[in-house]
CSV table of C-alpha atoms in Angstrom, one decimal:
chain,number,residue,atom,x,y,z
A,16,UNK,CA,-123.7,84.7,115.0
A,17,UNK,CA,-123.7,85.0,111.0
A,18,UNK,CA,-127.0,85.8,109.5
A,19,UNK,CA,-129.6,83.2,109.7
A,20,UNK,CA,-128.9,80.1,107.3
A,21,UNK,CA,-132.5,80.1,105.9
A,22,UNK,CA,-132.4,83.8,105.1
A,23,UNK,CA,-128.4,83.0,103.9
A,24,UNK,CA,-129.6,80.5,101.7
A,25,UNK,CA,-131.5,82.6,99.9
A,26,UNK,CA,-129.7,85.7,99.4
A,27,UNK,CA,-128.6,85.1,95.8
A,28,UNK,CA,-132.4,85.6,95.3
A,29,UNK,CA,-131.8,89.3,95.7
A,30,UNK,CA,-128.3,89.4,94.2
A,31,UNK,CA,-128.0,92.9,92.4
A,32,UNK,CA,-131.1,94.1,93.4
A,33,UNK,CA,-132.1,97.8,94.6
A,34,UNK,CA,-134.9,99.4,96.1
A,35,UNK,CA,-136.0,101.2,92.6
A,36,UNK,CA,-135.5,98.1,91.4
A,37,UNK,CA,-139.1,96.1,93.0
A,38,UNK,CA,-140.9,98.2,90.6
A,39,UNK,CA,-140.4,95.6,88.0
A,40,UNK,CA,-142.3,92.5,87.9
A,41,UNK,CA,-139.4,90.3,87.5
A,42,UNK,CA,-137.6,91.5,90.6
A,43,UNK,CA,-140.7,91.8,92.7
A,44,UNK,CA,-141.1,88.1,92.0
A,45,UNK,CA,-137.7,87.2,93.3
A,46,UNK,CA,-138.3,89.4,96.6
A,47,UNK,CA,-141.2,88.1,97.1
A,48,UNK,CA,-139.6,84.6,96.6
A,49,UNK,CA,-136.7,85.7,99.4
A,50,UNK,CA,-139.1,86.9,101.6
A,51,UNK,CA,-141.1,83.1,101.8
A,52,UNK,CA,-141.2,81.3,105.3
A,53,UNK,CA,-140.6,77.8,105.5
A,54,UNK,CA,-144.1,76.9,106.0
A,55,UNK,CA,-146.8,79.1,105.9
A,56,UNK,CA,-148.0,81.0,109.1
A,57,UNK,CA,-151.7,79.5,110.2
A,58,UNK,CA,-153.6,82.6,112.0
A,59,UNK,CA,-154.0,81.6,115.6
A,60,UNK,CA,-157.5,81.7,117.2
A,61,UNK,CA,-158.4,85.0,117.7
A,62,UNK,CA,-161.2,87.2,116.3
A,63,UNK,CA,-160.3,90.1,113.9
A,64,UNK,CA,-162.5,93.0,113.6
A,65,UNK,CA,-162.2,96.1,111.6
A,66,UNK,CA,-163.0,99.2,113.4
A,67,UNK,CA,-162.1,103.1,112.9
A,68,UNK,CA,-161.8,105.5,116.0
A,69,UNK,CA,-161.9,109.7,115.6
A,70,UNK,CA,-158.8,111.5,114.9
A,71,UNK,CA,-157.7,115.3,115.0
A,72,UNK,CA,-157.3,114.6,110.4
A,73,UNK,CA,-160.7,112.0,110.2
A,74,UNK,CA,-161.1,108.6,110.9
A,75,UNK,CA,-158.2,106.0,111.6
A,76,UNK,CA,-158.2,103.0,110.8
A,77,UNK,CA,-157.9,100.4,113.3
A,78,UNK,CA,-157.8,96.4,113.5
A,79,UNK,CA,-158.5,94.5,117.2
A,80,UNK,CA,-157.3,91.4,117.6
A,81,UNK,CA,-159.2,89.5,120.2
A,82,UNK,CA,-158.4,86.0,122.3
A,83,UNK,CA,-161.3,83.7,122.7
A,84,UNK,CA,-160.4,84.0,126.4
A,85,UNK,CA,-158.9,87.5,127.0
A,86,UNK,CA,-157.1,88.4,130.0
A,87,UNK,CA,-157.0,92.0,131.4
A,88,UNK,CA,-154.1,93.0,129.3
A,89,UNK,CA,-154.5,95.3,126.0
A,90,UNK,CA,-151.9,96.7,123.8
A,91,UNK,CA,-151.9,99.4,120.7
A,92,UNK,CA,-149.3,98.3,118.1
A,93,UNK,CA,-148.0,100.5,115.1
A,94,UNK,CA,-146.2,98.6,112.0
A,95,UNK,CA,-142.9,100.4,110.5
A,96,UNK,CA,-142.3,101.1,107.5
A,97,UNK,CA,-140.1,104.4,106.8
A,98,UNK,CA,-143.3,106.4,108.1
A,99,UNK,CA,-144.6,106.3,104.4
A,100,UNK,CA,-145.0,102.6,103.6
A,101,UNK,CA,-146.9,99.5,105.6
A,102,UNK,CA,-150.5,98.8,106.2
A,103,UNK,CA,-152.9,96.3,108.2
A,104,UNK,CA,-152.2,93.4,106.2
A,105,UNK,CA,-148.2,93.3,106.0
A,106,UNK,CA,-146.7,90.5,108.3
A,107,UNK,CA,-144.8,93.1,110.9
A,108,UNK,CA,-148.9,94.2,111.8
A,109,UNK,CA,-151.1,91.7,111.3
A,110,UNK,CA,-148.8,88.8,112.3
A,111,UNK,CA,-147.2,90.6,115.2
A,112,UNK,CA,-150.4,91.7,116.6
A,113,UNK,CA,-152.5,87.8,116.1
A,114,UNK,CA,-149.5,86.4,117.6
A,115,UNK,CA,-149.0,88.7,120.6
A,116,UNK,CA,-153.3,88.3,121.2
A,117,UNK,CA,-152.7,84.7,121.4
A,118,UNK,CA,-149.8,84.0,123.0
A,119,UNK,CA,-150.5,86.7,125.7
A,120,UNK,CA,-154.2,86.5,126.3
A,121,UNK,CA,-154.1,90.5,125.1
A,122,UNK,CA,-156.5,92.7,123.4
A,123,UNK,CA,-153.9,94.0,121.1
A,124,UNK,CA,-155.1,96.9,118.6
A,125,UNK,CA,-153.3,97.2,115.5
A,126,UNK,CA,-153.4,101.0,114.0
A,127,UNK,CA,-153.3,102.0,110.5
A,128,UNK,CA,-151.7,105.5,110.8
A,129,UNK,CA,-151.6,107.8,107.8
A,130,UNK,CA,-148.6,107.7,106.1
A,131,UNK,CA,-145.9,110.7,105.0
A,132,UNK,CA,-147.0,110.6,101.5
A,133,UNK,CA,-149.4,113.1,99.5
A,134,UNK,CA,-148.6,115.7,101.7
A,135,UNK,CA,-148.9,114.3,104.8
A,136,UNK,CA,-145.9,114.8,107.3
A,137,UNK,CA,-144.9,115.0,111.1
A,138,UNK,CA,-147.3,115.2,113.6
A,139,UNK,CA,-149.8,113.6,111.5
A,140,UNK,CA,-149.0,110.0,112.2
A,141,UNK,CA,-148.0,110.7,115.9
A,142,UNK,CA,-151.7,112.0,115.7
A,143,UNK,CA,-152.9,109.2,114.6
A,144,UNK,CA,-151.5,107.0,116.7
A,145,UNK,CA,-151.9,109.4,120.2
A,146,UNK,CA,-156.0,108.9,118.9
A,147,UNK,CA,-156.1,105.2,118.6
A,148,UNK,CA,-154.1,105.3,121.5
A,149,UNK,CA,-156.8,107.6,123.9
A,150,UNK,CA,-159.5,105.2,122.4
A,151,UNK,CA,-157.8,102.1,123.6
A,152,UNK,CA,-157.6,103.7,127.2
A,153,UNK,CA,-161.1,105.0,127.1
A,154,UNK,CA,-163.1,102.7,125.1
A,155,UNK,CA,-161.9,99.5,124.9
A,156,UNK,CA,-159.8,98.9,127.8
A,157,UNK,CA,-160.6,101.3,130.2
A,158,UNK,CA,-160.5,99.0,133.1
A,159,UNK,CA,-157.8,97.0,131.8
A,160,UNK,CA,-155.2,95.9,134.4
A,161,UNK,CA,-152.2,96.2,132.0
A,162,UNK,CA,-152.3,98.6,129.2
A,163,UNK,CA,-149.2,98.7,126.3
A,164,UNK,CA,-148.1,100.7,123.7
A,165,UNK,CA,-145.7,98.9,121.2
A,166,UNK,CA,-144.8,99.3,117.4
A,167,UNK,CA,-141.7,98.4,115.1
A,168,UNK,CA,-138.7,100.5,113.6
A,169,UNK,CA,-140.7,103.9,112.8
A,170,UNK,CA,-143.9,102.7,114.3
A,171,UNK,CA,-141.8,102.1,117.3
A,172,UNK,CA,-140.6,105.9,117.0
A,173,UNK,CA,-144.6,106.5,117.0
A,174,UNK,CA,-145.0,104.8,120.2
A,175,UNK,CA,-142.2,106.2,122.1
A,176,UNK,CA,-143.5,109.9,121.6
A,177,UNK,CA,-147.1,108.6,122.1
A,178,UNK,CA,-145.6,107.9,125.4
A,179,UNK,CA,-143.9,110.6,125.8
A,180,UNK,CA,-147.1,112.8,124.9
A,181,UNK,CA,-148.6,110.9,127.5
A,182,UNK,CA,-146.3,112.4,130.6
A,183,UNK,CA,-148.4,115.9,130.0
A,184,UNK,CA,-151.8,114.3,129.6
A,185,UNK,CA,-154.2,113.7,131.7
A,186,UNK,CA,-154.9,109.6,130.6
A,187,UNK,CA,-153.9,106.6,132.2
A,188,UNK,CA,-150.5,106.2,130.4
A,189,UNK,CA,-148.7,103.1,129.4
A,190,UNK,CA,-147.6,100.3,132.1
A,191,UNK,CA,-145.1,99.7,129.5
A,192,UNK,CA,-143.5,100.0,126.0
A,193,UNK,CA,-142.5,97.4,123.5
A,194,UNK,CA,-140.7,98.5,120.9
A,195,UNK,CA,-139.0,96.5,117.7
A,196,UNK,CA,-135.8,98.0,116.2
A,197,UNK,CA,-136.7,101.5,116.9
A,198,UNK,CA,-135.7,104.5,114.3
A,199,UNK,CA,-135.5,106.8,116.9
A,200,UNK,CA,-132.4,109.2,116.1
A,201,UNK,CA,-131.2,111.3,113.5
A,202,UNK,CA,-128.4,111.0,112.6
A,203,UNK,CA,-128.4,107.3,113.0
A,204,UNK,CA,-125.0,106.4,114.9
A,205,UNK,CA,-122.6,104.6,113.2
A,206,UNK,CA,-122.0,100.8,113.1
A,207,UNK,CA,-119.4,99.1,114.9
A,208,UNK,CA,-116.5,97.9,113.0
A,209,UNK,CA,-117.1,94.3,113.5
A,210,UNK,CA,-120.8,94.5,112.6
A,211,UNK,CA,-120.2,96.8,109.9
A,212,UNK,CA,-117.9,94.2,108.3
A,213,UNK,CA,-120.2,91.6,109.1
A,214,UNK,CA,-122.9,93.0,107.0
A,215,UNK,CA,-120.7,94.5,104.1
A,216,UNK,CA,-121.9,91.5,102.0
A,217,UNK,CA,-126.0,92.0,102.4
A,218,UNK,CA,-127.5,93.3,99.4
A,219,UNK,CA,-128.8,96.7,98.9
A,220,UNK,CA,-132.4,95.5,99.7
A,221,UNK,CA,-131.7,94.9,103.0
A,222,UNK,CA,-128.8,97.8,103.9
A,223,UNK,CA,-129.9,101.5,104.9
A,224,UNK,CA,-127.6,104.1,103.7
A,225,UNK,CA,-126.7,107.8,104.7
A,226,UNK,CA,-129.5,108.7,101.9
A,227,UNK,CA,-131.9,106.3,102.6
A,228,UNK,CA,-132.4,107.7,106.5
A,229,UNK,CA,-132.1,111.5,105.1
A,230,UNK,CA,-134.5,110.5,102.4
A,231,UNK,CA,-137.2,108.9,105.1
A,232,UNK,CA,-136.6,111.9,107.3
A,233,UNK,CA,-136.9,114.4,104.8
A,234,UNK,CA,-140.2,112.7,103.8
A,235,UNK,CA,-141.6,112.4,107.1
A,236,UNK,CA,-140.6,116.2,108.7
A,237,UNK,CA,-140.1,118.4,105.6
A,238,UNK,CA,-136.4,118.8,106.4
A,239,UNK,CA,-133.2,117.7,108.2
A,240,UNK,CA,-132.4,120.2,110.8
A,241,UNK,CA,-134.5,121.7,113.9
A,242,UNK,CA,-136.6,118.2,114.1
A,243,UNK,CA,-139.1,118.5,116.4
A,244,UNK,CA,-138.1,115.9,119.7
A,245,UNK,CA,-140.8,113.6,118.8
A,246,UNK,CA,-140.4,113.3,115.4
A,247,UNK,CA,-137.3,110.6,115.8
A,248,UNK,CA,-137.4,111.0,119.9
A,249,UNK,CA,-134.3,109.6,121.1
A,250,UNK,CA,-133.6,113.5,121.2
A,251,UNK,CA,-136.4,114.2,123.8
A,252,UNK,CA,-136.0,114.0,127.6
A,253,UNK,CA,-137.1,109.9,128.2
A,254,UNK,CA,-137.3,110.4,132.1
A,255,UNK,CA,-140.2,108.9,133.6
A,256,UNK,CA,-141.5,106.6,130.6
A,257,UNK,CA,-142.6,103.2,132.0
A,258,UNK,CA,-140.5,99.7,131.6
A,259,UNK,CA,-139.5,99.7,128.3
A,260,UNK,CA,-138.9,96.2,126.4
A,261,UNK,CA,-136.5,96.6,123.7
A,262,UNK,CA,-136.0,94.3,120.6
A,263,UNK,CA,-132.6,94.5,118.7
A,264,UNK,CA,-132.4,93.1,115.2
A,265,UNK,CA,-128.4,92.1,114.8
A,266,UNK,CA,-127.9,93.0,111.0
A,267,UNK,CA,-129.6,96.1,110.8
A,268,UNK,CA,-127.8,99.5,109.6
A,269,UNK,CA,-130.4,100.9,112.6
A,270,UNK,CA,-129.4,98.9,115.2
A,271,UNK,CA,-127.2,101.4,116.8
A,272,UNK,CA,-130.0,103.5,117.1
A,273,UNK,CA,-131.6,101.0,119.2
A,274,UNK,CA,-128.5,100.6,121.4
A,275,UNK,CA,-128.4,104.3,122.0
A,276,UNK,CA,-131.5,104.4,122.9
A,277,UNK,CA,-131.3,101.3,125.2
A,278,UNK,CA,-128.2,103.7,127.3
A,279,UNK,CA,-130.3,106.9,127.4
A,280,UNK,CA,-133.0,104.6,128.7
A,281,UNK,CA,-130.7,103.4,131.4
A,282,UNK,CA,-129.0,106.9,131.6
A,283,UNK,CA,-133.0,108.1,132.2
A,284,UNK,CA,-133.4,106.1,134.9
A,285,UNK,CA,-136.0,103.8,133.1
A,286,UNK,CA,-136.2,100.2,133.5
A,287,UNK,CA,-135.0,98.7,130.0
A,288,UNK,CA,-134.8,94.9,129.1
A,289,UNK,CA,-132.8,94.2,125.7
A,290,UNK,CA,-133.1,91.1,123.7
A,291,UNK,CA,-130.4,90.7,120.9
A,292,UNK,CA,-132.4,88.9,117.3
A,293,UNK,CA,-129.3,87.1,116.8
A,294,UNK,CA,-128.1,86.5,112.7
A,295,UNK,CA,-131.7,88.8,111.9
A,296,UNK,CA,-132.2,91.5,109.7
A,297,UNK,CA,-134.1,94.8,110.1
A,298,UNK,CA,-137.8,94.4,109.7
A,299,UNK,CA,-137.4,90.7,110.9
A,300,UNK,CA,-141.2,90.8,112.4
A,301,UNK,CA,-142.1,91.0,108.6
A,302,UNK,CA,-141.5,87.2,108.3
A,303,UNK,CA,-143.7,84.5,110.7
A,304,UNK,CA,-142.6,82.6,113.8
A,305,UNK,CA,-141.0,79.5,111.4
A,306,UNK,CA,-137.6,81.1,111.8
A,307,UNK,CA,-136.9,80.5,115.1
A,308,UNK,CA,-135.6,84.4,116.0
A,309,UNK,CA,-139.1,85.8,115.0
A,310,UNK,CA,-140.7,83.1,117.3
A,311,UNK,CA,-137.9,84.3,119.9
A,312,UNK,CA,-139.3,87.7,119.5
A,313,UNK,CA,-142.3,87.3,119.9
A,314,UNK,CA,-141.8,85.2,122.8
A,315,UNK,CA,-139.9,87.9,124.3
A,316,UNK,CA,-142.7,90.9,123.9
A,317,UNK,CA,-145.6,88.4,124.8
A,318,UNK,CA,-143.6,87.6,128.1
A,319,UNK,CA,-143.8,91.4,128.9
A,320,UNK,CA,-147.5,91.4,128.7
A,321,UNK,CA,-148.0,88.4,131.3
């Protein structure tokens, strides 16, 4: 379908815009104008709580998100964000995880990994994550009936290896994986024709070029050849990984990454269940569920944990 009619709308908002270009007032302003919901998002009833577990590189950060009548279900989510950008507070962790507690009856623990920036690069935020991760299993859900592991676009990379660390460990690992427009290969695979067409007329803030991936890469592992499997881990082996539930954004330059990985799945012999965000963006859990495909979304990963 074309691109969402609220988001279409409001396109000439970014009109000319680049990525460089948010560092000016003016055109943060405008982003942040395009980047408005319909009606603001009202927290559903859960209680927050700011915690911080051990880690192999010092404390991480974590947030738990509690329902006033939890089931037996817990889940450790990571937000995207290139692997150098996101935080707590941004809509794709904070809204994702309040949403999925509530609609879901789910402890859901939201983890603040430490970002490929300053120095820091691959494993350190796979650390991260594998530590909130063990503390979830041993700590706060240890006799949970269902335990998850789920994150967006490079936090859904995170999870995936977490899970894959997890098939030589001696934990409880994951009953299942949900994961949100997944960077998961290098090189990305190319578009199709008809989607690439499709999107030709997006603006640069929401395209990903050949140098934006090798940039985020770059950042993340310190170079572009010999990546370690986990780093983007569509290149690791991805037999015996539990059902995974897979979230496709439909105007996304990564999207093809996510289909690929949907067929090794299959190819793996792991249970996979796709569901296509039709006319949305990459990133599309950064907005709240008053656009109907986000609510979809979240409908869809919430289903998985009942």
């Amino acid at each position: 379908m074309p691109l969402d009619p609220y988001l279409a709308e409001r396109l000439h908002l970014l009109a000319g815009l680049t990525f460089p270009d948010l560092a000016d007032p003016d055109a943060q302003a405008r982003f942040g104008e395009f980047m408005r919901d319909p009606t603001e998002w009202a927290q559903p009833d859960v209680v927050v709580e700011n915690r911080e577990t051990a880690g192999p590189h010092g404390p991480v950060p974590i947030r738990t998100y509690t329902p006033r009548r939890p089931g037996s279900t817990a889940v450790l989510w990571a937000h995207g964000g290139g692997f150098l950008g996101g935080d707590l507070d941004m809509p794709e962790a904070h809204v994702v995880a309040a949403e999925l507690a509530a609609r879901a009856g789910a402890v859901v623990v939201s983890v603040d990994y430490r970002l490929a920036a300053g120095g820091v690069r691959y494993p350190v935020p796979l650390d991260d994550v594998c530590a909130a991760w063990r503390w979830l299993r041993t700590e706060l859900a240890a006799d949970a009936d269902v335990v998850a592991l789920g994150g967006a676009s490079a936090g859904a990379a995170l999870a995936l290896a977490a899970a894959l660390r997890d098939r030589e460990g001696a934990l409880r690992p994951a009953d299942l994986l949900l994961l949100a427009y997944p960077f998961a290969h290098f090189p990305v695979p190319a578009l199709d024709s008809s989607t690439a067409a499709e999107m030709a007329a997006l603006p640069p803030t929401m395209r990903f070029t050949t140098a934006d991936v090798e940039f985020m890469v770059e950042n993340y592992v310190g170079r572009l050849t010999d990546l370690p499997r986990h780093a983007l881990p569509g290149a690791a082996p991805l037999h015996g990984l539990p059902p995974v539930h897979l979230l496709v954004s439909e105007y996304d330059d990564l999207r093809p990454s996510a289909e690929l990985l949907a067929r090794q799945l299959t190819a793996s012999e792991v249970e996979v269940s796709t569901c296509l965000a039709a006319g949305m963006p990459h990133g599309h859990l950064n907005r709240t569920p008053a656009l109907a495909e986000v609510d979809r979304s979240l409908d869809f990963f919430a289903d998985a944990l009942r």
